[in-house]
XYZ file of C-alpha atoms in Angstrom:
776
model
C -34.501 198.475 107.510
C -37.231 201.072 107.071
C -36.635 204.599 105.751
C -37.146 206.181 109.198
C -34.266 204.192 110.651
C -32.095 205.065 107.646
C -32.716 208.783 108.199
C -32.076 208.486 111.925
C -28.701 206.867 111.282
C -27.394 209.696 109.124
C -29.119 212.763 110.612
C -27.520 213.906 113.870
C -30.368 215.335 115.960
C -28.970 214.181 119.291
C -28.443 216.316 122.355
C -24.797 216.364 123.429
C -25.930 216.186 127.071
C -28.105 213.114 126.479
C -27.270 209.953 128.362
C -25.021 207.501 126.420
C -26.423 204.234 125.060
C -25.551 201.621 127.631
C -27.738 198.749 126.461
C -25.715 196.025 124.768
C -28.767 195.185 122.654
C -29.128 198.826 121.515
C -25.461 199.068 120.531
C -25.680 195.764 118.667
C -28.780 196.924 116.827
C -27.096 200.202 115.821
C -24.039 198.346 114.505
C -26.292 195.926 112.643
C -28.327 198.777 111.141
C -25.323 200.739 109.850
C -23.824 197.655 108.178
C -27.181 196.776 106.632
C -27.632 200.253 105.161
C -24.143 200.113 103.641
C -24.657 196.698 102.041
C -28.337 197.018 101.246
C -29.325 195.080 98.108
C -25.707 194.583 96.937
C -24.155 191.101 96.788
C -20.810 190.254 98.355
C -17.979 189.076 96.123
C -17.219 186.366 98.704
C -20.508 184.435 98.714
C -22.567 186.324 96.115
C -25.438 186.892 98.561
C -27.359 189.862 99.887
C -27.898 190.036 103.670
C -31.479 188.730 103.594
C -30.527 185.787 101.353
C -27.647 184.859 103.650
C -29.894 184.960 106.710
C -32.552 182.830 105.039
C -30.065 180.091 104.174
C -28.510 180.207 107.629
C -31.904 180.067 109.352
C -32.975 177.012 107.339
C -29.636 175.305 108.029
C -29.746 176.109 111.762
C -33.311 174.808 112.045
C -32.077 171.334 111.072
C -35.514 170.242 109.875
C -34.128 167.932 107.188
C -37.239 167.497 105.043
C -39.750 169.970 103.671
C -41.041 172.453 106.252
C -43.585 175.242 106.009
C -42.087 178.458 104.678
C -43.999 180.350 107.362
C -41.710 178.781 109.972
C -38.568 179.877 108.180
C -39.873 183.401 107.543
C -40.623 183.688 111.258
C -37.160 182.416 112.162
C -35.498 184.949 109.877
C -37.600 187.881 111.101
C -37.398 187.007 114.784
C -33.695 186.197 114.993
C -31.777 187.874 112.186
C -33.679 190.190 109.845
C -36.287 192.501 111.453
C -37.925 193.615 108.205
C -41.214 192.979 106.451
C -42.375 189.399 106.070
C -43.428 190.030 102.453
C -39.945 191.086 101.322
C -38.312 188.213 103.220
C -40.651 185.646 101.690
C -40.130 187.180 98.242
C -36.361 186.740 98.632
C -36.918 183.147 99.747
C -39.140 182.423 96.742
C -36.522 183.912 94.406
C -33.883 181.529 95.778
C -36.173 178.612 94.930
C -37.263 179.592 91.405
C -35.406 177.552 88.755
C -36.294 180.136 86.091
C -34.725 182.942 88.170
C -31.723 181.139 89.681
C -29.308 179.214 87.496
C -28.500 177.010 90.502
C -31.387 177.251 93.024
C -30.278 177.178 96.648
C -33.726 176.271 98.001
C -35.993 173.475 96.836
C -39.637 174.472 97.021
C -42.779 172.403 97.253
C -46.021 174.068 96.217
C -46.720 177.133 94.102
C -43.540 179.216 93.910
C -44.680 181.392 90.990
C -44.068 181.081 87.268
C -41.908 182.638 84.564
C -44.986 184.553 83.377
C -44.982 186.657 86.517
C -47.549 184.693 88.563
C -47.059 185.239 92.284
C -46.174 182.450 94.680
C -48.765 181.096 97.079
C -48.800 182.496 100.620
C -46.063 181.151 102.891
C -48.580 179.264 105.014
C -49.197 176.969 102.027
C -45.699 176.412 100.613
C -42.857 174.281 101.958
C -39.112 174.403 101.429
C -35.798 172.763 102.198
C -32.201 173.381 101.210
C -31.313 172.331 97.668
C -28.247 170.268 96.840
C -26.347 173.355 95.702
C -26.728 174.885 99.179
C -24.186 172.315 100.378
C -21.560 174.349 98.528
C -22.540 177.312 100.707
C -23.052 175.762 104.139
C -20.997 172.563 104.382
C -17.981 174.247 106.007
C -19.865 176.793 108.130
C -19.109 175.056 111.463
C -15.382 174.673 110.786
C -14.197 178.157 111.716
C -14.111 179.316 108.089
C -15.936 182.641 108.582
C -16.533 185.186 111.322
C -19.801 185.495 113.229
C -21.477 188.625 114.541
C -24.296 189.402 116.943
C -27.766 189.816 115.491
C -29.775 193.036 115.746
C -30.628 192.592 119.462
C -27.438 190.843 120.542
C -29.126 187.560 121.501
C -28.013 185.336 118.624
C -24.976 184.906 116.406
C -25.101 185.002 112.609
C -22.340 184.558 110.003
C -20.883 187.661 108.393
C -20.385 185.651 105.188
C -21.010 182.083 104.094
C -17.975 179.932 103.141
C -18.925 179.466 99.495
C -16.890 176.772 97.754
C -17.698 178.418 94.387
C -18.300 182.071 93.356
C -22.093 182.017 93.587
C -22.303 185.700 92.723
C -21.268 184.729 89.199
C -23.172 181.435 89.154
C -26.602 182.859 89.997
C -26.072 186.534 89.254
C -27.834 189.315 91.114
C -29.870 192.433 90.578
C -30.954 195.303 92.789
C -31.137 199.069 93.201
C -29.873 200.096 96.639
C -29.466 203.719 97.680
C -26.987 205.339 95.310
C -26.090 202.121 93.470
C -27.478 199.593 91.059
C -26.277 196.144 90.124
C -27.200 193.643 87.436
C -24.909 190.645 87.353
C -25.710 187.842 84.871
C -25.597 184.154 85.800
C -22.897 181.810 84.481
C -22.171 178.128 83.991
C -20.704 176.316 87.000
C -18.132 174.324 85.044
C -16.854 177.384 83.210
C -16.649 179.524 86.364
C -14.808 176.778 88.253
C -12.281 176.432 85.422
C -11.807 180.222 85.315
C -11.225 180.318 89.100
C -8.636 177.536 88.780
C -6.896 179.496 86.017
C -6.725 182.614 88.229
C -5.200 180.624 91.114
C -2.597 179.059 88.833
C -1.747 182.321 87.053
C -2.432 185.480 89.092
C -1.434 187.625 86.083
C -4.076 186.127 83.801
C -5.910 188.543 81.485
C -9.529 188.985 80.483
C -9.000 187.223 77.129
C -7.761 184.086 78.869
C -10.745 184.183 81.230
C -13.212 184.554 78.361
C -11.623 181.600 76.574
C -12.802 179.467 79.510
C -15.968 181.414 80.395
C -17.202 182.968 77.121
C -20.268 184.695 78.536
C -23.424 184.465 80.641
C -25.458 181.282 80.937
C -29.077 182.019 81.837
C -31.609 179.590 83.380
C -33.986 179.817 80.422
C -31.394 179.326 77.700
C -31.761 181.618 74.690
C -29.052 182.832 72.359
C -26.512 185.620 72.878
C -25.874 187.346 69.545
C -23.495 190.081 70.711
C -20.108 190.328 69.037
C -17.125 188.973 71.032
C -15.687 192.473 71.380
C -18.925 193.708 72.983
C -18.874 190.862 75.497
C -15.199 191.483 76.195
C -15.754 195.205 76.834
C -18.539 194.430 79.332
C -16.438 191.876 81.233
C -13.298 193.992 81.204
C -14.954 197.069 82.739
C -17.841 195.455 84.605
C -20.395 197.485 82.686
C -22.060 197.078 79.297
C -24.841 195.108 77.679
C -25.417 191.987 75.634
C -28.087 191.270 73.051
C -30.177 188.127 73.471
C -32.554 186.411 71.116
C -35.160 183.664 71.487
C -34.565 180.224 69.991
C -37.202 178.647 67.806
C -37.926 175.895 65.306
C -40.311 175.548 62.381
C -42.813 172.699 62.484
C -44.233 171.518 59.160
C -47.929 170.628 59.189
C -50.339 168.998 56.763
C -51.108 170.512 53.311
C -47.985 172.668 53.266
C -48.844 174.590 56.437
C -46.199 175.476 59.031
C -45.862 177.166 62.378
C -43.068 178.712 64.446
C -42.485 177.177 67.889
C -40.445 179.240 70.335
C -38.718 177.006 72.889
C -36.352 179.418 74.656
C -36.746 183.095 75.507
C -34.249 185.812 76.470
C -33.648 186.192 80.189
C -36.448 188.139 81.983
C -38.779 187.730 78.971
C -41.909 185.618 79.429
C -44.378 184.064 76.993
C -47.158 186.209 78.434
C -45.093 189.337 77.846
C -44.559 188.436 74.185
C -48.285 187.762 73.729
C -49.174 191.100 75.324
C -46.673 192.940 73.114
C -48.145 191.396 69.949
C -51.636 192.252 71.206
C -50.552 195.863 71.759
C -49.244 196.024 68.181
C -52.495 194.840 66.601
C -54.671 196.864 68.998
C -52.674 200.086 69.448
C -53.727 202.816 71.830
C -53.261 206.562 71.309
C -50.338 208.148 73.092
C -51.017 210.259 76.161
C -52.789 213.448 75.168
C -53.661 212.144 71.671
C -57.124 211.318 70.353
C -56.005 208.860 67.701
C -53.148 206.477 67.044
C -50.197 207.705 64.997
C -49.656 206.808 61.336
C -46.660 204.711 62.392
C -48.862 202.676 64.761
C -51.377 202.120 61.984
C -48.692 200.918 59.588
C -47.193 198.602 62.201
C -50.649 197.191 63.029
C -51.334 196.297 59.410
C -47.821 194.937 58.987
C -48.218 192.496 61.915
C -51.766 191.508 60.866
C -50.459 190.609 57.416
C -47.925 188.224 58.974
C -49.415 186.692 62.135
C -52.682 184.763 62.365
C -52.540 183.605 66.003
C -50.214 183.242 68.995
C -50.731 180.416 71.516
C -48.884 179.475 74.689
C -48.957 175.670 74.817
C -46.501 175.343 77.704
C -47.536 174.571 81.255
C -45.965 174.897 84.669
C -43.961 171.673 84.476
C -43.190 171.288 80.767
C -40.705 173.189 78.660
C -41.642 176.475 77.035
C -43.737 176.155 73.880
C -45.000 179.390 72.330
C -46.663 178.742 68.957
C -46.995 181.423 66.248
C -49.262 180.690 63.300
C -48.577 182.654 60.084
C -51.313 184.388 58.099
C -50.358 182.412 54.995
C -48.206 179.357 54.386
C -46.758 181.132 51.350
C -45.114 183.922 53.342
C -41.450 183.799 54.328
C -40.481 182.326 57.686
C -37.559 184.760 57.956
C -39.785 187.783 57.327
C -42.249 186.611 59.968
C -39.693 185.962 62.680
C -37.735 189.142 61.856
C -40.874 191.230 62.315
C -41.467 189.678 65.726
C -37.819 190.057 66.768
C -37.891 193.762 65.903
C -41.251 194.606 67.494
C -41.237 192.391 70.618
C -38.948 191.229 73.399
C -38.017 188.086 71.479
C -34.811 190.037 70.904
C -33.690 192.316 73.687
C -30.677 193.868 75.376
C -29.573 192.623 78.802
C -27.652 195.251 80.815
C -24.550 194.271 82.764
C -23.468 196.237 85.820
C -21.190 194.187 88.069
C -21.249 196.285 91.239
C -20.365 194.340 94.390
C -19.380 194.709 98.010
C -15.691 193.823 97.863
C -13.538 192.132 100.470
C -12.723 195.633 101.761
C -16.409 196.162 102.579
C -16.879 198.891 99.977
C -19.145 198.859 96.917
C -17.379 199.050 93.577
C -17.860 198.137 89.930
C -15.444 195.345 89.063
C -14.273 193.587 85.928
C -14.308 189.807 85.688
C -10.575 189.434 86.446
C -10.842 191.508 89.636
C -13.948 189.571 90.726
C -12.239 186.204 90.350
C -9.080 187.466 92.053
C -11.051 188.647 95.076
C -13.084 185.461 95.304
C -10.023 183.200 95.048
C -8.392 185.223 97.841
C -11.498 184.639 99.956
C -11.569 180.919 99.133
C -7.877 180.447 99.926
C -8.436 182.228 103.243
C -11.431 180.021 104.127
C -9.538 176.823 103.246
C -6.630 178.000 105.427
C -8.997 178.689 108.333
C -10.713 175.340 107.794
C -7.351 173.541 107.788
C -6.313 175.325 110.984
C -9.628 174.349 112.587
C -9.265 170.724 111.515
C -5.657 170.661 112.681
C -6.708 171.858 116.135
C -9.424 169.210 116.306
C -6.998 166.558 115.076
C -4.347 167.485 117.658
C -6.949 167.534 120.428
C -8.250 164.105 119.470
C -4.736 162.710 119.084
C -3.942 163.958 122.566
C -6.953 162.076 123.953
C -6.153 158.904 122.001
C -2.549 158.853 123.194
C -3.813 159.185 126.751
C -6.181 156.254 126.294
C -3.430 154.075 124.796
C -1.222 154.763 127.802
C -4.147 154.052 130.088
C -4.886 150.803 128.257
C -1.359 149.586 129.040
C -1.911 150.191 132.795
C -5.600 149.611 132.962
C -5.628 147.369 136.039
C -3.574 149.817 138.117
C -5.633 152.746 136.879
C -8.870 151.033 137.908
C -7.455 150.430 141.407
C -6.378 154.095 141.700
C -9.799 155.333 140.624
C -11.629 152.930 143.020
C -9.398 154.042 145.888
C -10.061 157.756 145.263
C -12.715 159.649 147.217
C -14.051 161.588 144.203
C -13.356 162.359 140.533
C -11.100 165.299 141.336
C -8.828 163.244 143.552
C -8.811 160.404 140.983
C -7.833 162.855 138.290
C -5.044 164.285 140.422
C -3.745 160.816 141.226
C -3.617 159.826 137.558
C -1.775 163.034 136.672
C 0.732 162.534 139.445
C 1.543 158.854 138.813
C 1.424 158.534 134.995
C 1.926 162.196 133.952
C -1.443 162.477 132.245
C -2.582 165.963 131.366
C -5.747 167.220 133.026
C -7.676 166.703 129.781
C -6.452 163.093 129.438
C -7.107 162.327 133.077
C -10.670 163.641 132.852
C -11.279 161.563 129.690
C -10.019 158.393 131.461
C -12.300 159.042 134.401
C -15.245 159.387 131.995
C -14.508 156.160 130.105
C -17.149 153.432 130.003
C -16.102 149.898 130.948
C -17.194 148.651 127.516
C -14.377 150.662 125.963
C -11.686 148.675 127.767
C -11.829 145.597 125.541
C -8.848 144.328 123.570
C -10.604 145.174 120.287
C -10.965 148.742 121.385
C -7.269 148.923 122.095
C -6.503 147.847 118.524
C -8.835 150.513 117.232
C -7.073 153.152 119.319
C -3.722 152.338 117.735
C -5.246 152.490 114.265
C -6.886 155.812 115.069
C -3.603 157.230 116.375
C -1.857 156.351 113.122
C -4.611 157.953 111.084
C -4.625 161.103 113.216
C -0.852 161.446 112.967
C -1.084 161.249 109.174
C -3.846 163.879 109.142
C -1.817 166.140 111.438
C 1.194 165.905 109.167
C -0.963 166.614 106.113
C -2.538 169.695 107.681
C 0.867 170.981 108.739
C 2.134 170.446 105.189
C -0.778 172.394 103.730
C -0.496 175.261 106.221
C 3.271 175.403 105.860
C 3.229 175.896 102.095
C 1.218 178.445 100.124
C 1.713 176.298 97.033
C 0.210 173.247 98.761
C -2.724 175.358 100.000
C -3.453 176.619 96.498
C -3.144 173.106 95.090
C -5.774 171.928 97.594
C -8.156 174.724 96.547
C -7.648 173.807 92.884
C -8.294 170.133 93.643
C -11.535 170.905 95.484
C -12.732 173.197 92.684
C -12.199 170.349 90.239
C -14.139 167.950 92.453
C -17.046 170.376 92.798
C -17.046 170.982 89.055
C -17.364 167.258 88.351
C -20.016 166.713 91.035
C -22.265 169.744 90.454
C -21.425 170.947 86.950
C -23.839 170.785 84.022
C -23.961 171.703 80.353
C -24.329 175.272 79.118
C -27.909 176.289 78.371
C -27.435 179.637 76.634
C -25.851 179.481 73.190
C -23.332 182.167 72.202
C -23.547 182.696 68.466
C -22.818 186.156 67.086
C -25.418 187.520 64.683
C -26.653 190.863 63.422
C -29.642 192.389 65.171
C -32.919 191.771 63.376
C -34.034 194.514 61.004
C -36.935 195.012 58.646
C -36.174 196.300 55.193
C -38.939 197.951 53.203
C -38.620 198.412 49.462
C -38.547 202.145 48.798
C -38.198 203.789 45.403
C -35.338 206.267 45.478
C -36.742 209.694 44.649
C -35.642 213.242 45.428
C -37.745 214.922 48.120
C -37.642 218.065 50.245
C -38.367 217.695 53.965
C -40.197 220.723 55.352
C -40.555 221.573 59.057
C -42.796 224.417 60.229
C -42.200 226.696 63.176
C -44.789 224.829 65.253
C -43.296 221.419 64.504
C -45.384 220.097 61.587
C -43.333 217.978 59.214
C -43.915 216.691 55.680
C -42.090 215.750 52.487
C -42.629 217.159 48.988
C -41.388 215.488 45.815
C -38.439 217.078 44.070
C -35.618 219.497 44.856
C -35.397 223.236 44.309
C -39.009 223.890 45.346
C -40.490 227.361 45.304
C -41.101 227.742 49.026
C -43.346 230.754 48.494
C -45.963 228.366 47.149
C -45.943 226.139 50.278
C -48.894 226.733 52.585
C -48.942 226.366 56.367
C -51.613 226.277 59.055
C -52.959 229.551 60.412
C -50.438 231.106 62.760
C -47.685 228.772 61.572
C -44.803 229.519 59.196
C -41.808 228.084 57.436
C -38.916 227.094 59.734
C -36.425 224.913 57.833
C -36.180 222.492 54.947
C -33.584 220.060 53.605
C -33.202 218.268 50.307
C -32.673 214.493 50.459
C -33.936 211.205 49.037
C -36.695 208.837 50.085
C -34.095 206.177 50.958
C -32.303 208.435 53.455
C -32.458 208.628 57.243
C -33.002 212.120 58.659
C -31.367 213.064 61.973
C -33.223 215.588 64.127
C -31.611 217.636 66.926
C -33.871 218.862 69.718
C -33.580 221.776 72.128
C -32.966 219.301 74.966
C -29.830 218.012 73.229
C -31.483 214.736 72.249
C -31.133 213.357 68.741
C -33.825 211.445 66.862
C -33.811 209.444 63.640
C -36.608 209.320 61.072
C -36.884 207.396 57.829
C -37.638 209.985 55.142
C -39.933 207.465 53.434
C -42.143 207.441 56.543
C -42.949 211.163 56.261
C -46.382 212.146 54.900
C -46.247 213.504 51.372
C -48.690 215.118 48.977
C -50.284 218.534 49.247
C -51.268 218.284 52.902
C -49.788 220.264 55.769
C -48.043 217.243 57.299
C -48.269 215.847 60.830
C -46.799 216.947 64.163
C -43.257 215.637 64.353
C -43.857 214.299 67.878
C -46.317 211.748 66.469
C -43.469 210.150 64.521
C -40.864 210.358 67.282
C -41.385 210.474 71.043
C -40.051 214.022 71.332
C -43.057 215.286 73.346
C -42.437 219.055 73.705
C -38.787 218.949 72.676
C -38.544 221.612 69.946
C -36.602 220.484 66.875
C -33.771 222.914 66.060
C -32.109 221.188 63.112
C -32.534 218.352 60.634
C -29.611 216.699 58.880
C -29.417 214.227 56.034
C -25.998 213.161 54.714
C -23.579 210.204 54.684
C -22.895 208.948 58.216
C -19.197 209.915 58.002
C -20.026 213.584 57.386
C -18.550 215.819 60.092
C -20.591 218.476 61.905
C -19.801 221.155 64.446
C -22.436 221.227 67.206
C -22.741 224.308 69.416
C -25.020 226.127 71.847
C -25.711 229.789 72.483
C -23.650 229.448 75.685
C -20.519 229.215 73.518
C -19.572 225.553 73.927
C -19.311 222.980 71.142
C -17.657 219.884 69.689
C -17.287 217.935 66.439
C -19.026 214.650 65.677
C -20.096 212.498 62.758
C -23.677 212.376 61.621
C -23.610 208.626 62.323
C -22.834 209.356 65.986
C -26.242 211.008 66.309
C -28.209 208.157 64.718
C -30.397 206.168 67.110
C -32.926 203.342 66.882
C -34.732 204.523 70.000
C -37.987 206.317 69.234
C -37.645 208.419 72.393
C -34.298 209.712 71.154
C -30.740 209.557 72.458
C -29.225 211.869 75.070
C -26.384 213.303 73.017
C -25.660 216.960 73.679
C -25.471 218.614 77.091
C -27.208 221.986 76.993
C -26.398 224.510 79.776
C -29.379 225.963 81.595
C -30.844 228.922 79.750
C -28.930 228.193 76.534
C -30.313 227.285 73.100
C -29.146 224.553 70.754
C -27.850 225.964 67.493
C -28.229 224.254 64.112
C -25.387 221.813 63.428
C -22.795 223.187 61.027
C -21.537 220.905 58.267
C -17.761 221.311 58.131
C -17.653 220.970 54.370
C -20.093 219.735 51.735
C -20.061 216.016 50.946
C -19.376 216.734 47.273
C -16.414 219.038 48.009
C -12.791 217.985 47.804
C -11.514 216.173 50.920
C -10.418 218.618 53.620
C -8.610 218.406 56.937
C -8.936 220.429 60.108
C -5.351 221.673 59.731
C -6.215 224.257 57.063
C -9.562 225.435 58.497
C -10.532 228.238 60.880
C -13.569 228.443 63.122
C -15.187 231.882 63.191
C -17.349 232.627 66.243
C -19.411 235.831 66.555
C -20.927 236.952 69.866
C -24.159 238.914 70.212
C -22.203 242.020 71.273
C -20.295 242.085 67.963
C -17.002 240.430 68.932
C -15.378 238.054 66.448
C -12.853 235.304 67.219
C -11.117 232.956 64.790
C -9.049 229.927 65.832
C -7.919 226.622 64.246
C -10.578 223.987 63.762
C -8.048 221.459 65.072
C -8.559 222.961 68.568
C -12.131 221.650 68.683
C -12.292 218.028 69.921
C -14.259 215.231 68.285
C -16.766 213.669 70.670
C -18.400 210.563 69.232
C -20.453 210.097 72.410
C -21.555 213.707 72.561
C -21.483 215.738 75.770
C -20.936 219.396 76.623
C -17.875 220.008 74.482
C -15.381 222.825 75.036
C -15.735 226.589 75.307
C -15.399 228.120 71.849
C -15.534 231.799 72.871
C -15.585 233.511 76.252
C -18.988 235.083 76.867
C -19.874 237.402 79.769
C -23.373 237.202 81.307
C -26.264 238.163 79.007
C -24.051 237.728 75.904
C -24.765 234.798 73.589
C -23.121 233.087 70.665
C -24.679 234.815 67.639
C -23.218 233.011 64.638
C -20.571 230.425 63.788
C -18.847 229.386 60.570
C -15.895 227.375 59.308
C -13.676 228.812 56.588
C -11.158 226.838 54.546
C -9.681 229.976 52.984
C -7.981 232.949 54.577
C -11.165 234.946 54.143
C -14.534 235.320 55.890
C -17.843 236.818 54.851
C -19.593 238.953 57.495
C -23.108 240.303 57.214
C -25.546 242.546 58.989
C -28.003 245.348 58.404
C -27.353 249.033 57.624
C -30.172 251.563 57.159
C -32.685 248.760 56.782
C -30.759 246.946 54.080
C -28.814 243.675 54.349
C -25.127 244.108 53.653
C -22.194 241.722 53.334
C -18.468 242.146 52.979
C -15.390 239.957 53.045
C -12.643 240.129 55.662
C -9.204 239.010 54.554
C -5.502 239.662 55.037
C -4.838 242.143 57.889
C -8.511 242.789 58.594
C -8.972 239.082 59.258
C -5.649 238.453 61.025
C -6.479 240.802 63.914
C -9.332 238.507 64.945
C -7.277 235.282 64.934
C -6.509 234.044 68.445
C -6.873 231.031 70.681
C -9.995 229.102 71.458
C -12.037 230.381 74.452
C -10.722 233.961 74.159
C -13.053 236.981 74.133
C -12.483 238.102 70.532
C -12.345 241.655 69.147
C -15.000 244.062 67.918
C -15.445 244.061 64.142
C -14.412 247.439 62.741
C -17.384 248.186 60.505
C -20.134 250.854 60.674
C -23.010 248.420 61.276
C -23.968 245.660 63.693
C -22.590 242.346 62.432
C -25.164 239.566 62.954
C -23.812 236.638 60.921
C -20.636 235.125 59.509
C -20.194 232.759 56.591
C -17.165 230.672 55.714
C -15.570 230.295 52.307
C -14.916 226.759 51.086
C-alpha cells in the first residue's frame, strides 16, 4: 500500500453528508487496506509469513503449473489478484523466498540468476523461473481441507487465505526481518529438527520453561553456518524476553603451503556478512579516508593502517556462485602468529559481529507484540492444534458423505435389476429419483448418485470393492470421531505428525554454538605515570609524570586550560560529553611530548559533543552523576565504559541543562565506605543548601535521567554538589574580592538536613556561597 492510501485511512477528511460507500468492491478494498497497514512487514506467529510472502506462495500454488514457470507470470498473478503494490517489491520478496543464503529452508526453488550472498541483484523477472520448493508442502498441503479461513481480495473478486496452515513454525525456521510503521522485527532462523522437538515438548508440557526449551533448541541456526560465541546466559536472556543480541564469528582453517608458508581460509561467515563486505572493510583499513570535514586521516587511522599492512599481504575470494565459500587471506610473513592475524581481522572487520534479536510478531489476537520463545511456541501449537481439529472435521464430513453414497450403492447393487426397470420406466431423471426414494428409502443424494451411475460400475467386482470401501470408511469415521472427541488424542496426533515431518524434512545444524570471548588486540605498553590535559576548546594530550606545574603548559591562541587528571599509560580514560554520551580512550593512544595535542573528536567520534569530564580509576569506583537541572544517580565507572567509538548513550540530559563533572564518592585509596554514613550536599544557584542521605540516591548501571536531588524553580540551577562522610561540610564563596571558606557542623549543618528533592534553606553567611566540599 502506498503512503497516500495510508494517510487517507487514518485522516478523517470526509464530509458527513457525503454518500455512503455502496460498492462491494470498495468496501472490500478498504477492509483489505486497513488489515494490510496493521500487519505491514510483520510476520504472523501462525505461519511466519508477511502478507506479500503468503500471497506469492498461494498464487504459485493456485496456478498449478507444476514445473518451472517464468517469474513474470507469478508476479502478475500476485499483483492482479491479491497484492496491488509495486512489481519490484513483490519480485524482491519472491527472490528472497528462493535464496538459500537468506532462507534456512527456501520455500521457492529458483532457476536462473537469483542474486548472490555478495549483494548481487537477481536478474529481471522476465528471465528467471520458479516453482514451489519441497518445504512449501509443509505450508500448502492442507490448504484445501478447511484448515484456515479465506477472505476477499482487495476488489472482492477472488478469495485468498488469511493464513497458511503451516505444519511447522516457519517464523522460527526461516526467521524474518522488517521495519514497519512504529515497529521493527529481526527474528533469527532455527534448525527444523530442534524446533519440531521444542514444539512437541510444549504440547506435552504446557508449563515448560525457557531452560527446557533451550535444552532442545540451544540457539539460532543460520543458512551460512558460522559460530555463535555468546555466553549461554546472553542467549537465554534474548529468548526469554524476545529481545537481545548474539555475537557471531566466522569459521576458518589454516592451510599449510610449501616452504613453511601458510594461509587462512575462511569457509563460513556470520549471518548477513559477505566475502565482498570483508574485502571492502580491509581495503578501507589500508586506504583510509578522512572523516567528514577533515583534511587528513586521524592518527588512529594511520596506526590501524600500518597495523593491518604489517599482518596481511593479500585477500582473495576464491568461491563462486555454486561452490562453498572460500575467502583466502595471505599473511605478510610466514613467521607471524596465526592468532594475531585472525584476531586483528576479527576486531576490525565483520568477521565477528553482533546479530540483533527482536522477536516482534502479529499474534493470534491480531496484535503486534514482542514475545519470548515460550510464548511463541505456545501460540503456534495452539494454532496447529486448531488447524488439525478443523482438518479432522473436514475429513470426517467428507468421509461421512462418501460413506452415505457407498451405502446407497451397496443397497442398489442388491436390487440392481429392479432399479434398472424403475429407471427405464420413468419419464425423466426427477421422476426416477422420486421413485427410487419412495420404494427403497434412498435419500435424494443417494438416488441422484444411482441415476448418474455408469453401467460399467455394476459388475460383481465393483460390488466387492464397494464393501471393502465401506469397511475402510467406517474405520476412518470412527478414528476421526475418536480424535475429535478427545483433546488428548488430538494432541497426540499433532505430536505424531511433528515427528514425521522432523524425520522427513529435518537436517543437521549448520551454525556451531561454542562460547568464546570476543576478539581483542593487546598492545604492549610500558606502565608510566602521565597527566592527561584537556583544553577549553577540546584539544587533548598526555604529559609524562604527575604533579606537573600547569603554569608552564602552553595552549593555542585563544585556548586555555580546562581540566587534567593523573593516571597511567596502561589505563582507560572515560569521557563524559554534554549530550550525556560516554566515550572510552586508551591513555596510551594520546599524543605526548611538548606539542599542543590533537582535537579529541579525532580520537573519538564525538563530533561537536563538548567533553565535560574525564575519569580514570578502577571500574568498581562509584561516581555520582548530575546535571544543572538537579537530577542525578550513582553508577560505577565500568558502567560508562564502551567499545563503540561513537560513544554510548548513557545519561539523559534535560533540555537547556548542562552535564556536571562526575563526583567520585570516595577516593580509591581511602578506607571502604558505605552509603549509610554519607550525606549528599546540594547547593542551588540562589544560595539554598540541602543535605540528605546518600542512600536515597539510586544506582543506575544502565544510566538514564536519575532522580531529582533538589527542587529548583525556573531559572535556578544546581550550583555545586558534594558528598561528606563526616558530620561537617566545607562551604566557599567570595567576599570583598577574596575567596573564603568555612566549615558547617553541628547545629549549623543540621538545619540544612532534609529529604531528597526538597528546596533546601538559605545558608546564613554574609557572602554568596558558590561551592561546597565534602569531608572524607
